[in-house]
Structures are given as structure tokens and as C-alpha cells.
Amino acid sequence: MVESRRGASARAPRTKFQSLEEQRIIVGDCVAEMSKLPGASVDLVFADPPYNLQLKGELKRPDESQVDAVDDDWDKFSSFAAYDDFTRAWLLAARRVMKPSATIWVIGSYHNIFRVGAIMQDLGFWILNDIVWRKSNPMPNFRGRRFTNAHETMIWAARDEKAKGYTFNYEALKASNEDVQARSDWLIPLCTGEERLKDGGGKKVHPTQKPEGLLARVLLSSSKQGDLVIDPFNGTGTTGAVAKRLGRRYIGFERDKVYAEAAERRIAAVEPLPAETLAPFMTAREAPRVAFSELIERGMIAPGAKLVDSKRRYGALVRADGAIMLGDKVGSIHRIGAVAQGLPACNGWTFWHVETKGGLRLIDELRAEIRSEMTAA
Amino acid sequence: MVESRRGASARAPRTKFQSLEEQRIIVGDCVAEMSKLPGASVDLVFADPPYNLQLKGELKRPDESQVDAVDDDWDKFSSFAAYDDFTRAWLLAARRVMKPSATIWVIGSYHNIFRVGAIMQDLGFWILNDIVWRKSNPMPNFRGRRFTNAHETMIWAARDEKAKGYTFNYEALKASNEDVQARSDWLIPLCTGEERLKDGGGKKVHPTQKPEGLLARVLLSSSKQGDLVIDPFNGTGTTGAVAKRLGRRYIGFERDKVYAEAAERRIAAVEPLPAETLAPFMTAREAPRVAFSELIERGMIAPGAKLVDSKRRYGALVRADGAIMLGDKVGSIHRIGAVAQGLPACNGWTFWHVETKGGLRLIDELRAEIRSEMTAA
DNA sequence: ACTTATCGTGAATCTTGAT
DNA sequence: GATCAAGATTCACGATAAG
């Protein structure tokens, strides 16, 4: 571990990664480097491979400004066959290191996802779901010749058809979704603003940085605290940052040293959430109605934040999975609101508040914001 | 109309198709039957091929031989291969009958859509979008081991990369969507209630009947009145019913006589919408061309007049020949508009104004006057 | 300080017809 | 087929500037 860390850092001092015992980035080709890992050692794979965009010319907005397209060398392939070979190679290497109970996520767009999915099936992966990431703020279609490309697709698959015992945190997902099963379409904004890594000149470090909200939902739904998560295409380290925050171990593979170093700094700066916000959520068959996790994914409420009632008599801790905690009691916002008051029931939405600069704010107002966005969509 | 309804509902006498001059169903294998159509004759293909990879023992090879039940990896491979052969065969047959400007829609789920998409790319189809049909009322996941499968995927593709002039009714879609361009994710309910075809015993006729709302959006977005639409997997004829209602011609192919007859009755009962509700939307692209010199010829703008931008920052002189002049630069309204702003391009119609008593007037408005005169004539 | 206007930008296979 | 020019075309946010 120390060896590889030193190798990865090249010019950086050895001390730089001391905080990354549990999260590390290996600089090199992911196929070669994954082959050095022991087999059947990984709990979850998240992969954001090159999409093989085949852009012809330049694209301009109606105001004649230039769209900053993905024209990096790492996204260039000579043919579909070359892309397929590349895909088969990294999928096989990933499959070898997966535990029998492990699952894999691969994200892509229509340019590549069909090829990736077919190859996954051919290699024996067993698809569990395809998940649609609906972008709340996609780039429009400037020429009006197609539908706005407003989503990307993720394939979630087990190592093989017979795989048993994969992790799916059904109860926690349901409790944080109005007590309704989580669906295969997720509405999440693009990675913009503060979250987007910029270089000294204010330019984006990586053209395709994924939002942390997306990775948080992936890791919360299909991994457990302490699990080993790997990402063959580390990029700026979104997977690693979220893994660290959520108490998962992480290994990322990245060929580009600039990306790798930016990711190392980013991950080092992440503060893991307190262990109690991540403890497995076991209760909940009778969990009351909640639609709380989206507020967390959108950054409206941070895990670890405190919810209080209007008179600040009670305070509850927000967990990463959308449940809250008061003393040793864990449950939905409704249940814990009831416990706090010693009542049989409580509508948590109209009971709990968050502290803001402008004073207390009812969480129901935050929900209303999301709802108005959803009905607009 | 009365005739046809009676005919269709009887024991299928010869008169059966008399009302269906514009919509008909051909009973037989779609590959064989499509081969009898003239090439390059179809405007739009909609296909809902069988998905049932995992329903073992039901899958047939293109030659009608049964694929053995699949249990081990080799058989799984052979079943994927058989499905791929089947897919390649019908896609090739469909591609042959497509006009160069035609497009094709294929709907599927994660069981088959990745294979279909990869094969489409391999055959030379050019993907325009993948569209997500989000089901507002999906079937829940009973075992709680996966996300609720709440969507299906459609691939929309042109016949080949170079294909020009495909139909995309951008303006109409935008107008019907709060004046915001249509996205790649559509929220549409499942086909239920009255719309769902039932047999005498109240059992659904077909397991995967698609909602008419879905087909309506497909046909309205990518076809025109009078276009020829085909569906290689007619089923209960949703595509044909919607095609008839929307004034499109239709040919459906169906091997199963029970489905075909149910579809015939259904389509015969459809009342086409009044022609005026289907009239094409005159779009800016299709509007007749007007030369700037026509404005001068008609006396709307006098030679020697000055054109200015909305903030009167730039002024150009109108020449008698229809060119304009800024400083020592002479050129078209577009060219000089671009020069004035230091941009590579500019739409002069929406940039330049003339001074009138009532203030500035965009020259595009003058052009609109001429156009309305032209269409009135 | 607060509101409003402007500007920048995001995984994009993004025109058409005449010569 | 290649080249050229007409001319059609954007949504949601966040940051910054202006009022």
C-alpha cells in the first residue's frame, strides 16, 4: 500500500497521502493495475469509461459562442471494434477482482452504453437494473434537430446470474422516498458551481466530472460501510470523495497524472461523516412517510446537520441515508418527531427545521422547492 | 366505416381490409413480408420487438427452430447469439424499405435494448436520441431486491450517418411543451383501463400493449401527415390505431392471427382526427425564402436607408442591389452583421432594424409581411 | 443591503440548399 | 462530393455586475 502510494505520487512528498489509508489512487492503465489486485476482493465497482463521442465539427450556441466539447485524446477510438476491445478488456479485469457478491455500475450515453451493455451480457454479467440519470439542467439542443439530451444511463449488474447476497439497501431507500420503492429514474442536477473542480485559471479540470449526488445514491443503495469500492476511471475522484465521506474504502485507477493529483487533493480534503450517520438502517417496515433523501443529495441539508423543532427543544442528527437520529433512536423524520414529543404520530415535514443564516427554516419548504421543480419537469 | 367495422368483427371475410386502404395488417413473418415491399418506400418505422430473453424456451431462431432452454454459460451465449441473429435480420429488412430520410424507433428494456442498440450501430444506423419512457404507474418490484423498473428505453435513429432531411417537428413539440424544447425523458402512464384490449373473458389480449400516448408522441415528433409508417411487430395495433387517428398511412406485420384480428377491429373503429387539427405547422425552416432585395423592390426599404442594430450601435447603408455597406465593407445583411459584431456569423434578419415613426422595426417583421402575402395567395 | 440584469457554461455524434 | 453562403437556433443555474 505504501509502495503504491509512493509510486502514484511521483513528485509529491510521501506525507501527502497519509490521510488516505482507506482511499488511494493508482496512476496507470486500469487493466494492468487491476490485474495486480487479488481476485474476488472488491465489493463494488463504479466505472465512468470514455463515451466514444464522435464529434465532427465545432458546435456554437445561438449567440455564436463556442461549446467546449469533449475532444480529449482519451475519448478517441478508431472504430466501434476498437472501442469494444477496450471495453471487453477493462470489464474482464474488473470482473476478476469482484467478489461473487459484488455488483458493478457503468455509466454512459447512447454513444457507448448499448455496446457496453451488450458486452457485459456477453461476458456473463447479470443486469439488475438500468438506471436513468435525469439531468435537471442539461445542455439544450442548439440546432433544434433532436430532443434535448437530458439523461445518461447507468447499468447496474451482478457478477453473474447466480450471484447471491449482493447489497441492496432496500429499506433505507424506501424510507427515504416517501415509503415508496426507489425507481429506476433519478433526477439529479449536473455538477456545477463550487463542486466543480477548477484549475488556477478557473478552467474546469475535467470535462465530465460527475455530481456527488449521483455517486452518493449509487453507494448508499448498493454498498455498506467499510466496503471496498473501486473506480477504473478515477478522473477527478468523485467516486473516491463520496466513498470517503460515506465510510467506504476506495481504490481509483487513473492514467492522467494531472487528474490523479487533483483527485488526491480533493479526497484528502473530504471529511468522513460520523460513523453513527452511516450505521446500517435495519428498522423500517413501518417507517412513516418520508421524502427526505433528496434534500441531502441536493445539498439542501448536509448529513450530520441538526434538525430542531420550532422552539429548539429537540435536536436530531441527519444521517447520510435520509434517516435521522435522536439519542439512540434512528428512524424517519416522522417517527423521530413523534418520539421526541412522546406522541403516537407526527408529520416530520411540518415539525423539523434547519438552522439557516436567516433563522429556522421548515424542511417542508425545502421539499416544496423540489416539488415545484419536479412538476415543472 | 360502418361497413368496415362489421367486416372486421366478423369471421374475417375478404372485405376485411376495405376500410383500411390507408392502414393494413399483413399476417406473416415480418422479415419475409417486409422483403416484398418496394425499397426506400417507408417514412417511419416503429418496432416493439420481443424482449423475452429471460423467458426460457420461448425464443425462436430466425429459421423458426426452437432455442434450447438456457442454463449454462454456453447456452446463454447461444441464446444471445440467436436473439442477435433475429434482431439483425429484422433490422436489415426494415432498413431496406426505409427512405433515405426515414427514421426508426425501437423500444426495449434492459433485457434486450443494449443488444439492439449495438446491432443498430453495427448495421450503420445513426442514433439521434435515446428516449426514456418514464412510467408514471410502473409495476412495483415484488421482492425488494432491485429498483422498481419504472422506465423503458427507445432508440431513435436515422438510416445512416449522412442521412439528411429527416422529420423532426421541433417547433410543434416546443409549442406543446410550455415553449421549452422537448427532452429525452417522457413521462407517460402505462396502458390501462378502457384503452387496454381485453378478450371475451376480460383477460388482456397482449402482455405488452403500449399506451397510445407514447405512440402519439413518437408519430407527432418524427412523421408528417400522409407519411407511411410501418411496425414489424404489430401486436394489438397501437401504432396503426394512432397512425390512423393522426392521418398517417400504416402497414403492420404480425404472425399471430389472434393479435392481427384484434388489431384490425381496433384500427377500424378509430376515427381519424379532422384534417385541420393535423395541418403542418409552418416552421421558420420551411417558410418560403425571401431575398432582402425584395424589401427594396416592394418599397418597404428605400435604397440609401440606414439599418441599425437594436441599440443603434452600428449603422449600415442600404444599397440599391440589396447589399449593405458598413464603412468600406459591402456584403449581405448577414455578412455585414457579422462584421459589425466581430463574429463569424450572424442572422441579419434578426439583427438589423429600420427607423420608423413608431421607433425601430426589425427587418424580420417586414419579411414576415411578405411571407404572409405569399402564403395567402 | 437588496434586487435585477448580464454573462458564462454543461459528455453534443446539433442545417440546408445552391453551385 | 466539396464548397460556400443563407440563415436558424438555447435551458437552467450560478456567478458577477449593475442599479
Coordinates of N, CA, C and O in Angstrom, one line a residue, chain A residues 26 95 140 186 236 268:
Chain A
I26 N -4.3 4.9 -7.9 CA -3.1 4.3 -8.6 C -3.0 4.9 -10.0 O -4.0 4.8 -10.8
R95 N -14.1 -7.7 -13.5 CA -14.9 -8.8 -13.1 C -14.0 -9.8 -12.2 O -14.5 -10.4 -11.3
P140 N -29.0 22.4 -23.6 CA -30.0 22.3 -24.7 C -29.5 21.8 -26.0 O -28.3 21.7 -26.2
W186 N -33.7 8.7 -11.8 CA -33.2 9.6 -10.7 C -33.1 11.0 -11.3 O -32.4 11.2 -12.3
T236 N -11.5 12.9 -11.7 CA -11.2 13.8 -10.6 C -11.6 13.3 -9.3 O -11.7 14.0 -8.3
A268 N -8.3 14.0 -0.1 CA -7.7 14.3 1.2 C -8.5 15.4 2.0 O -8.5 15.3 3.2

